[in-house]
Amino acid sequence: MWLGIDTTTERLGLALVEAESVLAAETAFVYRDMAAVLHPRLQDMLRRSGVRAAELSGIAVTCGPGSYTGMRLGLAAAQGLALVTGCPVAGVNAQAAIARKCAQEGRPTVVVSRANAGDVYVAVFGPDGRVLHDTALVDMATAAQLVPAGAVLTGNAAVLLDVAGVTPIEGDDLTHPDPVDVARIGMADYAAGTLRQASPMYLHPLAYRTSPGLKS
């Protein structure tokens, strides 16, 4: 049984996943209250599900891109539980989780997420989830140039881009990381022996950097 945690945006996401079954999942826009509500909501979900922390097989947590404070809170919660339970922790690119939810056969997926000062985080994934262009912090014009023809365009900043012939997907569940997908990516990485380090992703404007473990 894996726990999925996402705290990279103003929306908190928590999920318990076992094999193909989703035992519990919840999301809530908590904005600046992330620090106050993360642990109580996590403990409440475990209690309502009848699950003890010791029963967890692993923890998957988003490590960026996104809110500096948020990602640190999520990583600290995951690492704290891991110390108690001894289970592995998988770092997950939040944009990979969004792409997994929105993937369509035969079409690349471009995820565009809010950053600061008018910039955005952008990443491009193939139909199979393979990274075609890893997460980078760029301006709007550069992000628009990275959107290939026929792409699925999503993310909480996708509507800010003006790309001819491409209509962005809208809806909170499709533009924010789903904790179920976060958990399943962590499970798959663990099974494949490609567990990614759970450390915060830091990017600088116009600097392209490979996300932890997400090499094509």
CSV table of N, CA and C in Angstrom, one decimal, residues 18-140:
chain,number,residue,atom,x,y,z
A,18,GLU,N,-3.5,0.7,-3.4
A,18,GLU,CA,-2.9,-0.6,-3.2
A,18,GLU,C,-3.2,-1.4,-4.5
A,19,ALA,N,-2.2,-1.8,-5.3
A,19,ALA,CA,-2.3,-2.4,-6.6
A,19,ALA,C,-3.2,-1.5,-7.4
A,20,GLU,N,-4.3,-2.0,-8.0
A,20,GLU,CA,-5.2,-1.2,-8.8
A,20,GLU,C,-6.3,-0.5,-8.0
A,21,SER,N,-6.3,-0.7,-6.7
A,21,SER,CA,-7.4,-0.2,-5.9
A,21,SER,C,-7.0,1.2,-5.3
A,22,VAL,N,-7.9,2.1,-5.2
A,22,VAL,CA,-7.8,3.4,-4.5
A,22,VAL,C,-8.5,3.2,-3.2
A,23,LEU,N,-7.8,3.2,-2.1
A,23,LEU,CA,-8.4,3.0,-0.8
A,23,LEU,C,-9.0,4.3,-0.3
A,24,ALA,N,-8.3,5.4,-0.6
A,24,ALA,CA,-8.8,6.7,-0.1
A,24,ALA,C,-8.1,7.8,-1.0
A,25,ALA,N,-8.8,8.8,-1.2
A,25,ALA,CA,-8.2,10.0,-2.0
A,25,ALA,C,-8.9,11.2,-1.6
A,26,GLU,N,-8.2,12.3,-1.4
A,26,GLU,CA,-8.9,13.6,-1.2
A,26,GLU,C,-8.0,14.7,-1.6
A,27,THR,N,-8.7,15.8,-2.1
A,27,THR,CA,-8.0,17.0,-2.4
A,27,THR,C,-8.7,18.2,-1.8
A,28,ALA,N,-8.0,19.2,-1.5
A,28,ALA,CA,-8.7,20.4,-1.0
A,28,ALA,C,-7.8,21.6,-1.2
A,29,PHE,N,-8.4,22.7,-1.6
A,29,PHE,CA,-7.7,24.0,-1.7
A,29,PHE,C,-7.5,24.6,-0.3
A,30,VAL,N,-6.3,24.5,0.1
A,30,VAL,CA,-6.0,25.0,1.5
A,30,VAL,C,-5.2,26.3,1.5
A,31,TYR,N,-4.7,26.7,0.3
A,31,TYR,CA,-3.9,27.9,0.2
A,31,TYR,C,-2.8,28.1,1.2
A,32,ARG,N,-2.8,29.1,2.0
A,32,ARG,CA,-1.8,29.4,3.0
A,32,ARG,C,-1.8,28.5,4.3
A,33,ASP,N,-2.9,27.7,4.3
A,33,ASP,CA,-3.0,26.8,5.5
A,33,ASP,C,-2.4,25.5,5.4
A,34,MET,N,-1.6,25.2,4.4
A,34,MET,CA,-1.0,23.9,4.1
A,34,MET,C,-0.3,23.4,5.4
A,35,ALA,N,0.5,24.2,6.0
A,35,ALA,CA,1.3,23.7,7.2
A,35,ALA,C,0.4,23.3,8.3
A,36,ALA,N,-0.8,24.0,8.5
A,36,ALA,CA,-1.7,23.7,9.6
A,36,ALA,C,-2.5,22.5,9.3
A,37,VAL,N,-2.8,22.2,8.1
A,37,VAL,CA,-3.8,21.1,7.8
A,37,VAL,C,-3.2,19.8,7.3
A,38,LEU,N,-2.0,19.9,6.8
A,38,LEU,CA,-1.4,18.7,6.2
A,38,LEU,C,-1.4,17.5,7.1
A,39,HIS,N,-0.8,17.6,8.3
A,39,HIS,CA,-0.7,16.4,9.2
A,39,HIS,C,-2.1,16.0,9.8
A,40,PRO,N,-3.0,16.9,10.2
A,40,PRO,CA,-4.3,16.5,10.7
A,40,PRO,C,-5.1,15.8,9.6
A,41,ARG,N,-5.0,16.3,8.3
A,41,ARG,CA,-5.8,15.6,7.3
A,41,ARG,C,-5.2,14.3,6.9
A,42,LEU,N,-3.9,14.1,7.0
A,42,LEU,CA,-3.2,12.9,6.7
A,42,LEU,C,-3.6,11.8,7.8
A,43,GLN,N,-3.5,12.2,9.0
A,43,GLN,CA,-3.9,11.3,10.1
A,43,GLN,C,-5.3,10.9,10.0
A,44,ASP,N,-6.2,11.9,9.7
A,44,ASP,CA,-7.6,11.6,9.6
A,44,ASP,C,-7.9,10.6,8.5
A,45,MET,N,-7.2,10.8,7.3
A,45,MET,CA,-7.4,9.9,6.2
A,45,MET,C,-7.0,8.4,6.6
A,46,LEU,N,-5.9,8.3,7.3
A,46,LEU,CA,-5.4,7.0,7.7
A,46,LEU,C,-6.4,6.4,8.7
A,47,ARG,N,-6.9,7.2,9.6
A,47,ARG,CA,-7.8,6.7,10.6
A,47,ARG,C,-9.1,6.2,9.9
A,48,ARG,N,-9.7,7.0,9.1
A,48,ARG,CA,-10.9,6.7,8.4
A,48,ARG,C,-10.8,5.5,7.5
A,49,SER,N,-9.6,5.2,7.0
A,49,SER,CA,-9.3,4.1,6.1
A,49,SER,C,-9.0,2.8,6.9
A,50,GLY,N,-8.8,3.0,8.2
A,50,GLY,CA,-8.4,1.9,9.0
A,50,GLY,C,-7.0,1.4,8.8
A,51,VAL,N,-6.1,2.3,8.4
A,51,VAL,CA,-4.8,2.0,8.0
A,51,VAL,C,-3.8,2.6,9.0
A,52,ARG,N,-2.9,1.7,9.5
A,52,ARG,CA,-1.8,2.2,10.3
A,52,ARG,C,-0.6,2.6,9.5
A,53,ALA,N,0.1,3.6,9.9
A,53,ALA,CA,1.3,4.0,9.2
A,53,ALA,C,2.3,2.9,8.9
A,54,ALA,N,2.4,1.9,9.9
A,54,ALA,CA,3.3,0.8,9.8
A,54,ALA,C,2.9,-0.1,8.6
A,55,GLU,N,1.7,0.0,8.1
A,55,GLU,CA,1.2,-0.9,7.0
A,55,GLU,C,1.6,-0.3,5.7
A,56,LEU,N,2.1,0.9,5.6
A,56,LEU,CA,2.5,1.4,4.3
A,56,LEU,C,3.7,0.7,3.7
A,57,SER,N,3.7,0.5,2.4
A,57,SER,CA,4.8,-0.1,1.7
A,57,SER,C,5.7,0.9,1.2
A,58,GLY,N,5.2,2.1,0.9
A,58,GLY,CA,6.0,3.2,0.4
A,58,GLY,C,5.3,4.5,0.4
A,59,ILE,N,6.0,5.6,0.2
A,59,ILE,CA,5.4,6.9,0.1
A,59,ILE,C,5.9,7.6,-1.1
A,60,ALA,N,5.0,8.2,-1.9
A,60,ALA,CA,5.4,8.9,-3.1
A,60,ALA,C,5.0,10.4,-2.8
A,61,VAL,N,5.9,11.3,-3.1
A,61,VAL,CA,5.7,12.7,-2.8
A,61,VAL,C,6.2,13.6,-3.9
A,62,THR,N,5.4,14.6,-4.3
A,62,THR,CA,5.9,15.5,-5.3
A,62,THR,C,7.0,16.4,-4.8
A,63,CYS,N,8.0,16.6,-5.6
A,63,CYS,CA,9.2,17.3,-5.2
A,63,CYS,C,9.4,18.6,-6.0
A,64,GLY,N,8.3,19.0,-6.8
A,64,GLY,CA,8.4,20.2,-7.6
A,64,GLY,C,8.0,19.8,-9.0
A,65,PRO,N,7.9,20.8,-9.9
A,65,PRO,CA,8.0,22.2,-9.5
A,65,PRO,C,6.8,22.8,-8.8
A,66,GLY,N,7.0,23.9,-8.1
A,66,GLY,CA,5.8,24.4,-7.5
A,66,GLY,C,6.2,25.3,-6.3
A,67,SER,N,5.3,25.4,-5.3
A,67,SER,CA,5.6,26.3,-4.2
A,67,SER,C,6.7,25.8,-3.3
A,68,TYR,N,7.7,26.6,-3.1
A,68,TYR,CA,8.9,26.3,-2.3
A,68,TYR,C,8.4,25.8,-0.9
A,69,THR,N,7.6,26.5,-0.3
A,69,THR,CA,7.1,26.2,1.1
A,69,THR,C,6.3,24.9,1.0
A,70,GLY,N,5.4,24.8,0.1
A,70,GLY,CA,4.6,23.6,0.0
A,70,GLY,C,5.4,22.3,-0.2
A,71,MET,N,6.3,22.4,-1.2
A,71,MET,CA,7.1,21.1,-1.5
A,71,MET,C,7.9,20.7,-0.3
A,72,ARG,N,8.4,21.7,0.5
A,72,ARG,CA,9.2,21.4,1.7
A,72,ARG,C,8.3,20.7,2.7
A,73,LEU,N,7.1,21.2,2.9
A,73,LEU,CA,6.2,20.6,3.8
A,73,LEU,C,5.9,19.1,3.5
A,74,GLY,N,5.6,18.9,2.2
A,74,GLY,CA,5.3,17.6,1.7
A,74,GLY,C,6.4,16.6,1.9
A,75,LEU,N,7.6,17.1,1.5
A,75,LEU,CA,8.8,16.2,1.7
A,75,LEU,C,9.1,15.9,3.1
A,76,ALA,N,8.9,16.9,4.0
A,76,ALA,CA,9.2,16.7,5.4
A,76,ALA,C,8.2,15.7,6.0
A,77,ALA,N,7.0,15.8,5.6
A,77,ALA,CA,5.9,14.8,6.1
A,77,ALA,C,6.3,13.4,5.6
A,78,ALA,N,6.7,13.3,4.3
A,78,ALA,CA,7.0,11.9,3.8
A,78,ALA,C,8.2,11.4,4.5
A,79,GLN,N,9.3,12.2,4.6
A,79,GLN,CA,10.5,11.7,5.3
A,79,GLN,C,10.3,11.4,6.7
A,80,GLY,N,9.4,12.1,7.4
A,80,GLY,CA,9.1,11.8,8.8
A,80,GLY,C,8.4,10.5,8.9
A,81,LEU,N,7.4,10.2,8.1
A,81,LEU,CA,6.8,8.9,8.1
A,81,LEU,C,7.7,7.8,7.8
A,82,ALA,N,8.6,8.0,6.8
A,82,ALA,CA,9.6,7.0,6.4
A,82,ALA,C,10.5,6.6,7.6
A,83,LEU,N,10.9,7.6,8.4
A,83,LEU,CA,11.7,7.3,9.5
A,83,LEU,C,11.0,6.4,10.5
A,84,VAL,N,9.7,6.6,10.7
A,84,VAL,CA,8.9,5.8,11.6
A,84,VAL,C,8.7,4.4,11.1
A,85,THR,N,8.4,4.4,9.8
A,85,THR,CA,7.9,3.1,9.2
A,85,THR,C,9.0,2.3,8.5
A,86,GLY,N,10.1,3.0,8.1
A,86,GLY,CA,11.2,2.3,7.4
A,86,GLY,C,10.9,2.0,6.0
A,87,CYS,N,9.8,2.6,5.4
A,87,CYS,CA,9.4,2.4,4.1
A,87,CYS,C,10.1,3.3,3.1
A,88,PRO,N,10.2,3.0,1.9
A,88,PRO,CA,10.9,3.9,0.9
A,88,PRO,C,10.1,5.1,0.6
A,89,VAL,N,10.8,6.2,0.1
A,89,VAL,CA,10.2,7.4,-0.3
A,89,VAL,C,10.6,7.6,-1.8
A,90,ALA,N,9.6,7.9,-2.6
A,90,ALA,CA,9.8,8.1,-4.0
A,90,ALA,C,9.5,9.6,-4.3
A,91,GLY,N,10.5,10.3,-4.9
A,91,GLY,CA,10.2,11.7,-5.4
A,91,GLY,C,9.6,11.6,-6.7
A,92,VAL,N,8.5,12.4,-6.9
A,92,VAL,CA,7.8,12.4,-8.2
A,92,VAL,C,7.7,13.9,-8.7
A,93,ASN,N,7.9,14.0,-10.0
A,93,ASN,CA,7.8,15.3,-10.7
A,93,ASN,C,6.3,15.6,-10.7
A,94,ALA,N,5.8,16.7,-10.2
A,94,ALA,CA,4.4,17.0,-10.2
A,94,ALA,C,3.8,17.1,-11.6
A,95,GLN,N,4.7,17.6,-12.5
A,95,GLN,CA,4.2,17.7,-13.9
A,95,GLN,C,4.0,16.4,-14.6
A,96,ALA,N,4.8,15.4,-14.2
A,96,ALA,CA,4.6,14.0,-14.7
A,96,ALA,C,3.3,13.4,-14.2
A,97,ALA,N,2.9,13.8,-13.0
A,97,ALA,CA,1.6,13.3,-12.5
A,97,ALA,C,0.5,13.9,-13.2
A,98,ILE,N,0.6,15.2,-13.5
A,98,ILE,CA,-0.5,15.8,-14.3
A,98,ILE,C,-0.6,15.2,-15.7
A,99,ALA,N,0.6,15.0,-16.3
A,99,ALA,CA,0.6,14.4,-17.7
A,99,ALA,C,0.0,13.0,-17.7
A,100,ARG,N,0.3,12.3,-16.7
A,100,ARG,CA,-0.3,10.9,-16.6
A,100,ARG,C,-1.8,10.9,-16.6
A,101,LYS,N,-2.4,11.9,-15.9
A,101,LYS,CA,-3.9,12.0,-15.9
A,101,LYS,C,-4.4,12.4,-17.2
A,102,CYS,N,-3.7,13.3,-18.0
A,102,CYS,CA,-4.3,13.9,-19.2
A,102,CYS,C,-3.8,13.2,-20.5
A,103,ALA,N,-2.9,12.2,-20.4
A,103,ALA,CA,-2.4,11.6,-21.6
A,103,ALA,C,-3.4,11.1,-22.5
A,104,GLN,N,-3.2,11.3,-23.8
A,104,GLN,CA,-4.1,10.8,-24.8
A,104,GLN,C,-3.3,10.0,-25.9
A,105,GLU,N,-3.8,8.9,-26.4
A,105,GLU,CA,-3.1,8.1,-27.3
A,105,GLU,C,-2.6,8.8,-28.5
A,106,GLY,N,-1.3,8.7,-28.8
A,106,GLY,CA,-0.7,9.3,-30.0
A,106,GLY,C,-0.4,10.8,-29.9
A,107,ARG,N,-0.7,11.4,-28.8
A,107,ARG,CA,-0.5,12.8,-28.6
A,107,ARG,C,0.5,13.2,-27.5
A,108,PRO,N,1.4,14.1,-27.7
A,108,PRO,CA,2.3,14.5,-26.6
A,108,PRO,C,1.5,15.4,-25.7
A,109,THR,N,1.9,15.5,-24.4
A,109,THR,CA,1.3,16.3,-23.4
A,109,THR,C,2.2,17.4,-22.9
A,110,VAL,N,1.8,18.6,-22.9
A,110,VAL,CA,2.6,19.7,-22.4
A,110,VAL,C,1.9,20.2,-21.2
A,111,VAL,N,2.7,20.3,-20.1
A,111,VAL,CA,2.2,20.7,-18.8
A,111,VAL,C,2.9,22.1,-18.5
A,112,VAL,N,2.0,23.1,-18.3
A,112,VAL,CA,2.5,24.4,-18.0
A,112,VAL,C,2.0,24.8,-16.6
A,113,SER,N,2.9,25.1,-15.7
A,113,SER,CA,2.5,25.4,-14.3
A,113,SER,C,2.9,26.8,-13.9
A,114,ARG,N,2.2,27.4,-13.0
A,114,ARG,CA,2.5,28.8,-12.5
A,114,ARG,C,3.9,28.8,-11.8
A,115,ALA,N,4.6,29.9,-12.1
A,115,ALA,CA,5.8,30.2,-11.3
A,115,ALA,C,5.7,31.6,-10.8
A,116,ASN,N,6.8,32.4,-10.8
A,116,ASN,CA,6.7,33.8,-10.3
A,116,ASN,C,7.2,34.7,-11.4
A,117,ALA,N,6.8,36.0,-11.3
A,117,ALA,CA,7.3,37.1,-12.1
A,117,ALA,C,7.0,36.8,-13.6
A,118,GLY,N,5.8,36.3,-13.8
A,118,GLY,CA,5.3,36.1,-15.2
A,118,GLY,C,5.9,34.9,-15.9
A,119,ASP,N,6.8,34.1,-15.3
A,119,ASP,CA,7.4,32.9,-15.8
A,119,ASP,C,6.5,31.7,-15.5
A,120,VAL,N,6.8,30.6,-16.2
A,120,VAL,CA,6.0,29.4,-16.0
A,120,VAL,C,7.0,28.2,-16.0
A,121,TYR,N,6.6,27.1,-15.4
A,121,TYR,CA,7.3,25.8,-15.5
A,121,TYR,C,6.7,25.1,-16.7
A,122,VAL,N,7.5,24.5,-17.6
A,122,VAL,CA,6.9,23.8,-18.7
A,122,VAL,C,7.7,22.5,-18.9
A,123,ALA,N,7.0,21.4,-19.2
A,123,ALA,CA,7.6,20.1,-19.5
A,123,ALA,C,6.7,19.5,-20.6
A,124,VAL,N,7.4,18.7,-21.4
A,124,VAL,CA,6.7,18.0,-22.5
A,124,VAL,C,6.9,16.5,-22.4
A,125,PHE,N,5.8,15.7,-22.5
A,125,PHE,CA,5.8,14.3,-22.3
A,125,PHE,C,5.3,13.6,-23.5
A,126,GLY,N,5.8,12.4,-23.9
A,126,GLY,CA,5.3,11.6,-25.0
A,126,GLY,C,4.0,10.9,-24.6
A,127,PRO,N,3.3,10.3,-25.5
A,127,PRO,CA,2.1,9.6,-25.2
A,127,PRO,C,2.3,8.4,-24.2
A,128,ASP,N,3.5,7.9,-24.1
A,128,ASP,CA,3.9,6.8,-23.2
A,128,ASP,C,4.4,7.4,-21.8
A,129,GLY,N,4.4,8.7,-21.7
A,129,GLY,CA,4.9,9.3,-20.4
A,129,GLY,C,6.4,9.6,-20.4
A,130,ARG,N,7.0,9.2,-21.5
A,130,ARG,CA,8.5,9.5,-21.6
A,130,ARG,C,8.7,11.0,-21.7
A,131,VAL,N,9.7,11.5,-21.1
A,131,VAL,CA,10.0,12.9,-21.1
A,131,VAL,C,10.7,13.3,-22.4
A,132,LEU,N,10.0,14.2,-23.1
A,132,LEU,CA,10.6,14.8,-24.3
A,132,LEU,C,11.3,16.1,-24.1
A,133,HIS,N,10.8,16.9,-23.2
A,133,HIS,CA,11.5,18.1,-22.8
A,133,HIS,C,11.3,18.3,-21.3
A,134,ASP,N,12.4,18.2,-20.5
A,134,ASP,CA,12.2,18.1,-19.1
A,134,ASP,C,11.9,19.5,-18.5
A,135,THR,N,11.4,19.5,-17.3
A,135,THR,CA,10.9,20.7,-16.7
A,135,THR,C,11.9,21.8,-16.7
A,136,ALA,N,11.4,23.0,-17.2
A,136,ALA,CA,12.3,24.2,-17.2
A,136,ALA,C,11.4,25.4,-16.8
A,137,LEU,N,12.1,26.4,-16.3
A,137,LEU,CA,11.5,27.7,-15.9
A,137,LEU,C,11.7,28.7,-17.0
A,138,VAL,N,10.7,29.1,-17.7
A,138,VAL,CA,10.8,29.9,-18.9
A,138,VAL,C,9.8,31.0,-18.9
A,139,ASP,N,9.9,32.0,-19.9
A,139,ASP,CA,8.9,33.0,-20.0
A,139,ASP,C,7.7,32.4,-20.9
A,140,MET,N,6.6,33.2,-21.0
A,140,MET,CA,5.5,32.7,-21.7
A,140,MET,C,5.8,32.4,-23.2
